[in-house]
Amino acid sequence: MSRCSLFYISLLVLVLRYSVESCVQRHVQAQVPEKLQAGYVVSKVNLDHCGFRQLYLVSNDPDFAVQTDGTILTADVITVPDDGKSFWVLVQDQRGHKWKVNHKVLQRAKRRWSPLPFNIRENDKGPFPKDVERIASDSSVNYTIKYSIEGPGVTTTPINLFSVDSINGMLRVNFAVDREEYPQFIFTARAFDRYTNQEKDLPLPITVNVQDENDNAPQFSSPLIFSVEEQSNPGTVVGQVNATDRDEPNTPHTSIRYSLLNGTDLFAINYDSGLITTRTGTLDRETQDRYFVRVEIKDMGGAPNGLSNQGLASIFLTDINDNPPTFKQSLYTAQVKENQANVLVLRIPVDDKDLKGTPNWKAVYEITKGNESGNFLIRTDPATNEGLLYVAKPLDREKQELMKLELMARNEAPLVRSSSSWKKVPIELTVTNEDEGPEFSAPILRLKVKENVPNGTLIGTYTAIDPETKSSKGIKYYKVTDPGSWINVMETTGDLKVANTIDRESPLVYNNTYNITVKAVDESQKTGTGTVLILIEDVNDNVPIIPKPDLVLCSRDGQRSSILVNAVDYDESPYSGPFTFELSKESEGKWKIKDPKPGTSVVLEQVVDMPNGVYKVPLLVKDLQGVGEEQIVSVHVCECVKEGECAAQRISSRLGVWAVLAMLLALLLLLLLCLLFVLVCSTKGEKLRMTDEYDGTGGMLLKSNTEAPGEEVKDALLVTPGSGIDGGGAMEHQTVVGAAGGALGQQAIHAGSMYQGGTQGYMTNQSMYSTGQYGGGFYGNSSYNKFSDMSILDTWRTNELYLDNKLVYFGEEEDGRFAADLLKSYGYEGVGSPAGSVGCCSVLSNQDSLDFLDSLGPKFRTLADVCMSKTERGEQ
């Protein structure tokens, strides 16, 4: 095999030893032929970065010599081993710095076979198969070689496009191919020994390029839709035409030329880039808003033999505000009633040629003249773009019958590239007459009045006139608001007179001002209102007062204390402070005023030590005019737990809860004691004098609180006489249990009177029980004790006969009478009551013992409640 003289040198920059920067590369590698003759240049050490320093170079291998410029030569004929040969070169400068350059010489690789790419033409007409190129391996010199190929175009898609003659290595193409689909093929060629079938050379990649021909016309790659503002200047960019060509790039086949086939008077296109621009500044959207331009694209740089394509480009003109709104009339007129507000007067239409709904079209109106008083308001109707003229404030025909306005219309967007200006139009409005109410001479009348002026004082006059007649004739005046009823308004004259005392210090007065409202009514019942502001001037009608006369003075051991007394005066200066304070003569020797200077407060100080207690100190307080009166300051001298609070007050406050609890406990004990008295004491009778034809002395009719008859209320009357007690001429006590007139209870007879009482009584061992009617002598079969006066017995017998007759009468007439004093039989009301019927308590199981009082149940409590009088129960 031949040897070539190709060198491969790789240089690296390394860091010099001894921490000194190296000016030579650290490693050098070279590829050389296997056999080298003497003087063969192997490589060179690069000394360009070493400057002008003088260097010494020496090789450690005698087969290689180093010249002063760094060139490495062979000193003799040498053969390079398969794994190469290594040596190093030592470089040293005058300062003693040394650098070692490692060098390795490698054998050069063998030459590869047929490396160049092949070419075929797309869309070749044949005939096929068609020879392309011969391939050959270097091993064919020593062996009988057969060739084979594999890869894209051979064994993969497109299959069998290429084939090879296995004997001579001729590569052939078998059918036409499209470059736009397969621009290049890279497949592999192999060389085998024809006899041993052993591969004798490395596999060789074979590259086949498909040469292009102009078989594709250019195509538009983006939509041909563009826009540009109307009235644009010449040269304004409209848009970019983009086109592509599938043929091979950067060849004449893909060199596209752009051109316009129409509209060249308005638009131009760049032949090479396809950029469309305007050619004139007269494009008007209002005349034509879209243009259609035909564009042609052609490859081969527009040559006649080039392929071409055409497209229709749409160019839209966008709107600018080059047209102002214009009025349809030169003058607008209307009528409007006086005294009306927020009324639509006129609709004013306009024309605008710009694009509807955009700021270039939307109108904005402005009243440029005639609206100095702000009577009118102009708005825009968003749907129709009309101007809407409103009356914002009422007009007065008496002041001006004809209103002349000037209205200007403009757009939201400013005018652009237009010589026009905003348009204006005059408007004339006739104000029609309407009957109006009276008008006061001034909407607000201000009057100054001193407070406390006498009632009936004339403080001013508030009148109104008719706007049409300019006269006050027939107008009447009435008061609308007057919070304090201080002013009277004279109906026919409008005079304002004081009705009640005007008080500047009244809460109805704010900032010394009091307001009333007056109404004027003409003959047609039209009304007008006005306001009167009464500015009240102050007079000295208030004396200084001490708002907090109850003060606390804390006593301190060995030190006399003082307190601050404040005074106020509701008048204004000069009728108020500073005040003068004076003590009465009776306070001398006990109190004194410390530093008695005029002011709003004074310090009251003890003259002598005074025991704890409350002291009344007369103090005369005068205002700046010397007007005042004596006032009493109550000073509580005490020991304080803190400033202004007595210790006793604080203790009382702390003991308040315990005091309340003690009171509640005492009340509870009292209630229990009362309940005990109710349970053990006899019921006292309320006296009811009998009035009848028998005028006996001492006769009484007893009332009872029992609403239902007890078990013991029968036809007979149970009487229980008690032991007699000599009462000094009075009948001894008896206890009677029975029913009379529907009342149930026990009765005690004492000296000609009969009382209700409890079962307690004055019973002795001689007490007994008996029953019987009243008719059989006094209390029937009862036994009597001695009497000191028998007239009392006659009286009771007379009452007995009267009661007996009345009971019989009531018993016979019960069903036919409905009088209020009728004897009634009540239904039993004790069902479900824990006490049940109280009648059972009439029978005493143990007559000689009072132990039953210790365990009285709810039944006896109910009986006691029935027997108690209203006064005893606490009722009125």
CSV table of C-alpha atoms in Angstrom, one decimal, residues 113 118 135-137 139 144-155 162-172 186-194 197-206:
chain,number,residue,atom,x,y,z
A,113,TRP,CA,-12.1,3.5,-1.3
A,118,PHE,CA,-22.4,10.5,-6.9
A,135,ILE,CA,-17.1,1.8,-7.1
A,136,ALA,CA,-13.9,0.0,-6.3
A,137,SER,CA,-12.1,-1.2,-3.2
A,139,SER,CA,-8.5,-4.8,-1.6
A,144,THR,CA,-11.1,-11.2,-6.2
A,145,ILE,CA,-13.8,-8.9,-4.9
A,146,LYS,CA,-17.6,-9.0,-5.2
A,147,TYR,CA,-19.7,-5.9,-4.2
A,148,SER,CA,-23.0,-5.4,-2.5
A,149,ILE,CA,-25.1,-2.4,-1.4
A,150,GLU,CA,-27.8,-1.9,1.3
A,151,GLY,CA,-29.8,0.9,2.9
A,152,PRO,CA,-32.2,3.6,1.7
A,153,GLY,CA,-33.0,3.3,-2.0
A,154,VAL,CA,-31.8,-0.3,-2.0
A,155,THR,CA,-33.3,-2.3,0.7
A,162,PHE,CA,-30.2,1.6,-6.9
A,163,SER,CA,-28.4,-1.6,-7.8
A,164,VAL,CA,-24.7,-2.6,-8.2
A,165,ASP,CA,-22.9,-5.0,-10.5
A,166,SER,CA,-21.2,-7.3,-8.1
A,167,ILE,CA,-18.3,-8.1,-10.4
A,168,ASN,CA,-17.2,-4.7,-11.6
A,169,GLY,CA,-18.9,-2.5,-9.0
A,170,MET,CA,-20.9,-0.4,-11.4
A,171,LEU,CA,-23.7,1.5,-9.6
A,172,ARG,CA,-27.0,1.9,-11.5
A,186,ILE,CA,-26.8,7.5,1.7
A,187,PHE,CA,-26.4,3.8,1.6
A,188,THR,CA,-23.6,1.3,2.4
A,189,ALA,CA,-21.3,-0.6,0.0
A,190,ARG,CA,-19.4,-3.7,1.0
A,191,ALA,CA,-16.5,-5.7,-0.5
A,192,PHE,CA,-16.2,-9.5,0.0
A,193,ASP,CA,-13.8,-12.1,-1.2
A,194,ARG,CA,-15.6,-13.8,-4.0
A,197,ASN,CA,-17.0,-14.6,1.2
A,198,GLN,CA,-14.9,-12.8,3.7
A,199,GLU,CA,-15.2,-9.0,3.9
A,200,LYS,CA,-11.9,-7.5,2.9
A,201,ASP,CA,-12.5,-3.8,3.4
A,202,LEU,CA,-14.4,-1.6,5.8
A,203,PRO,CA,-18.0,-0.8,4.8
A,204,LEU,CA,-18.1,2.4,2.7
A,205,PRO,CA,-21.0,4.9,2.9
A,206,ILE,CA,-22.1,5.9,-0.6
